[in-house]
């Protein structure tokens, strides 16, 4: 097992951990904005790690260039989509769930006011 | 038949039946069209499953590959997908016209409004 | 969508690359996955995203409906025309062998032309459909 | 082996995202889950291409990334403005009459 | 081995999503779930070695279908309105579906084994396409070769169908609204 394989394994492993952590976050966090922070932060970096690991697997070929293009594309679109979604939610008057709400016993789900 | 084959075909039939159920029982026209699409996709899976060979490569010619999947189902399904979206668009256009003429796309209401149906 | 500044900027930035990718898929279809059907849809989706960001009236100025109708018909005609050309040269309908100096060259030329016809038709029909759907709910631009 | 575990991790992630998309109390949660699902599908296709060792398949991953972005923008525009063809609240590219 | 695992996972995803689409009442959510459904099915095509089909399904099924359905929803109203007619629960559709499904399940027993290289479907015309196309057509992508050359006449038919569908959509909802009658040329 040469050094490139080990490096690739490390990158893919990091990407996998980030992906699963983001997914657990999206499942377990209490309201929309916290869920968005879980997925929005991990998504792009997870993509980067995965693409990096795969590029090491493919070596210096045309495939690596294509992977780089995919990464560039996702680098632009992922944060843009997240930003636009957050903005849309704010426009749609979706209130964040705060500690005060929790103390008052209000539900954390889907309060549009 | 291998276990994977049974699983593949069972799920295909399950999807087909969900699509059929949606087409028959849901009264919203757009949802009926979604059901039709689900049904269509299950037929696509069926064809592609027939064309699959375990251990074969995709039908892209390569010097050191001996076994290819069957390209013929791929061709049929490729065109069927595009034709499918075209027909779906016609169906959606019909739904829009029905909404404009009758004010609803619920099938039950349509039956009530026009007793000749 | 004007309050979505970032979305507009990024989207406008991506449109030419999507078109370029569509052309790549169209002409690389002989060697990798791809071909006329896929390329047409990808090319059309560049216009779809323009419509989403800037409104259907703005996009229809770029790609007017009569042009799209012409192009859609031209694609079908191109496809059928290749067939008629091979008829004229003494072979069967859509038998490309006679189109070139030797059979394989004829096949290459025929496939490229046919795929171009498919791509033109699919792209313009998809755009036409989407514009029709999107413009249905919009004011015409004249007094109602 | 490495790629296999990576593919498994992606599948687990996709499963969790599907659960959120089905539960999602508000529509925004569902859109978020769909977005995440699309991103992970791109990665899954890239990993499958790596397993098969064919660089050609990466074109498909690229098309996925693109379609995912367009679909998310369309869903958001529909949800916010109620129409896909409108310009939005104000019109910088002001529409002139014909 | 791995391909089988991914295949099983993705098919299970498809089943889950289809059940959810049936059960969900809001049409907008159903359309969004249908978008996911298309993405998953495209990955499944990918696993089953059909790269071109996956390409088409991703671009057409997930992209254009979903967007056209959204455009329709924006015209016909988003939510399921209160129906005028009270929907009576009917078991007839379920019975029909179950009977049909049972018949089909009975039918799959006789299918040839999945993935075997000597199935009847692989013996008739496919070997000619696979092994002679490089000398006859010289296009590495066999799907393109079959699509555009061997079965060019079929594809001409498909293109005409798409063209006709475009004309149909234009005739149905194109042009001006019904406000001013006979304004259409």
XYZ file of C-alpha atoms in Angstrom, chain E residues 12-114:
103
model
C -35.161 -0.151 -0.928
C -34.892 3.660 -1.167
C -37.139 3.577 -4.200
C -39.735 1.502 -2.382
C -39.705 3.829 0.634
C -40.033 6.926 -1.530
C -42.843 5.485 -3.605
C -44.832 4.622 -0.494
C -44.273 8.152 0.757
C -45.464 9.604 -2.549
C -48.648 7.560 -2.321
C -49.356 8.575 1.230
C -48.537 12.263 1.111
C -51.498 14.532 0.500
C -49.724 17.737 -0.491
C -49.066 17.655 -4.215
C -46.034 19.952 -4.020
C -44.293 17.593 -1.619
C -45.194 14.687 -3.864
C -43.524 16.446 -6.794
C -40.395 17.065 -4.748
C -40.237 13.460 -3.639
C -40.659 12.467 -7.252
C -37.524 14.485 -7.981
C -35.624 12.396 -5.416
C -37.166 9.279 -6.897
C -35.764 10.175 -10.303
C -32.308 10.810 -8.869
C -32.274 7.442 -7.110
C -33.508 5.642 -10.178
C -30.790 7.270 -12.244
C -28.141 5.983 -9.809
C -29.726 2.566 -10.110
C -29.363 2.681 -13.887
C -25.767 3.572 -13.281
C -25.263 0.477 -11.128
C -26.900 -1.691 -13.770
C -24.240 -0.555 -16.292
C -26.578 1.665 -18.291
C -24.588 4.889 -18.284
C -26.443 6.531 -21.148
C -29.808 5.773 -19.616
C -28.639 7.180 -16.287
C -27.522 10.309 -18.092
C -30.891 10.739 -19.754
C -32.864 9.976 -16.634
C -30.853 12.478 -14.605
C -31.247 15.269 -17.117
C -34.796 14.555 -18.213
C -36.510 12.789 -15.356
C -35.046 14.652 -12.430
C -34.622 17.998 -14.142
C -37.199 18.743 -16.769
C -40.095 16.605 -15.452
C -39.872 18.122 -12.000
C -39.671 21.636 -13.365
C -42.626 21.124 -15.702
C -44.666 19.700 -12.824
C -43.773 22.692 -10.657
C -44.814 25.026 -13.463
C -48.118 23.198 -13.695
C -48.660 23.396 -9.958
C -48.124 27.148 -10.078
C -50.978 27.328 -12.573
C -53.441 24.890 -11.062
C -53.012 25.724 -7.395
C -50.610 24.232 -4.962
C -52.547 22.464 -2.290
C -55.165 19.848 -2.461
C -58.284 21.888 -2.002
C -61.250 20.661 -0.073
C -62.987 18.399 -2.536
C -66.606 19.145 -3.269
C -67.377 15.470 -3.184
C -66.622 13.648 0.007
C -64.206 10.940 -0.953
C -65.569 7.622 0.043
C -63.058 5.028 1.044
C -62.969 2.394 -1.616
C -61.144 -0.882 -1.420
C -61.637 -1.705 -5.056
C -58.349 -0.130 -6.268
C -56.412 -1.922 -3.549
C -57.957 -5.250 -4.473
C -57.201 -4.728 -8.159
C -53.616 -3.775 -7.391
C -53.076 -6.725 -5.074
C -54.502 -9.217 -7.534
C -52.439 -7.820 -10.400
C -49.331 -7.777 -8.252
C -49.839 -11.372 -7.143
C -50.208 -12.438 -10.751
C -47.008 -10.681 -11.714
C -45.116 -12.183 -8.784
C -46.315 -15.585 -9.922
C -45.017 -14.691 -13.354
C -41.476 -13.777 -12.343
C -40.757 -17.333 -11.251
C -40.406 -18.332 -14.877
C -38.036 -15.523 -15.799
C -34.504 -16.497 -16.792
C -31.884 -15.989 -14.060
C -30.902 -12.404 -13.394
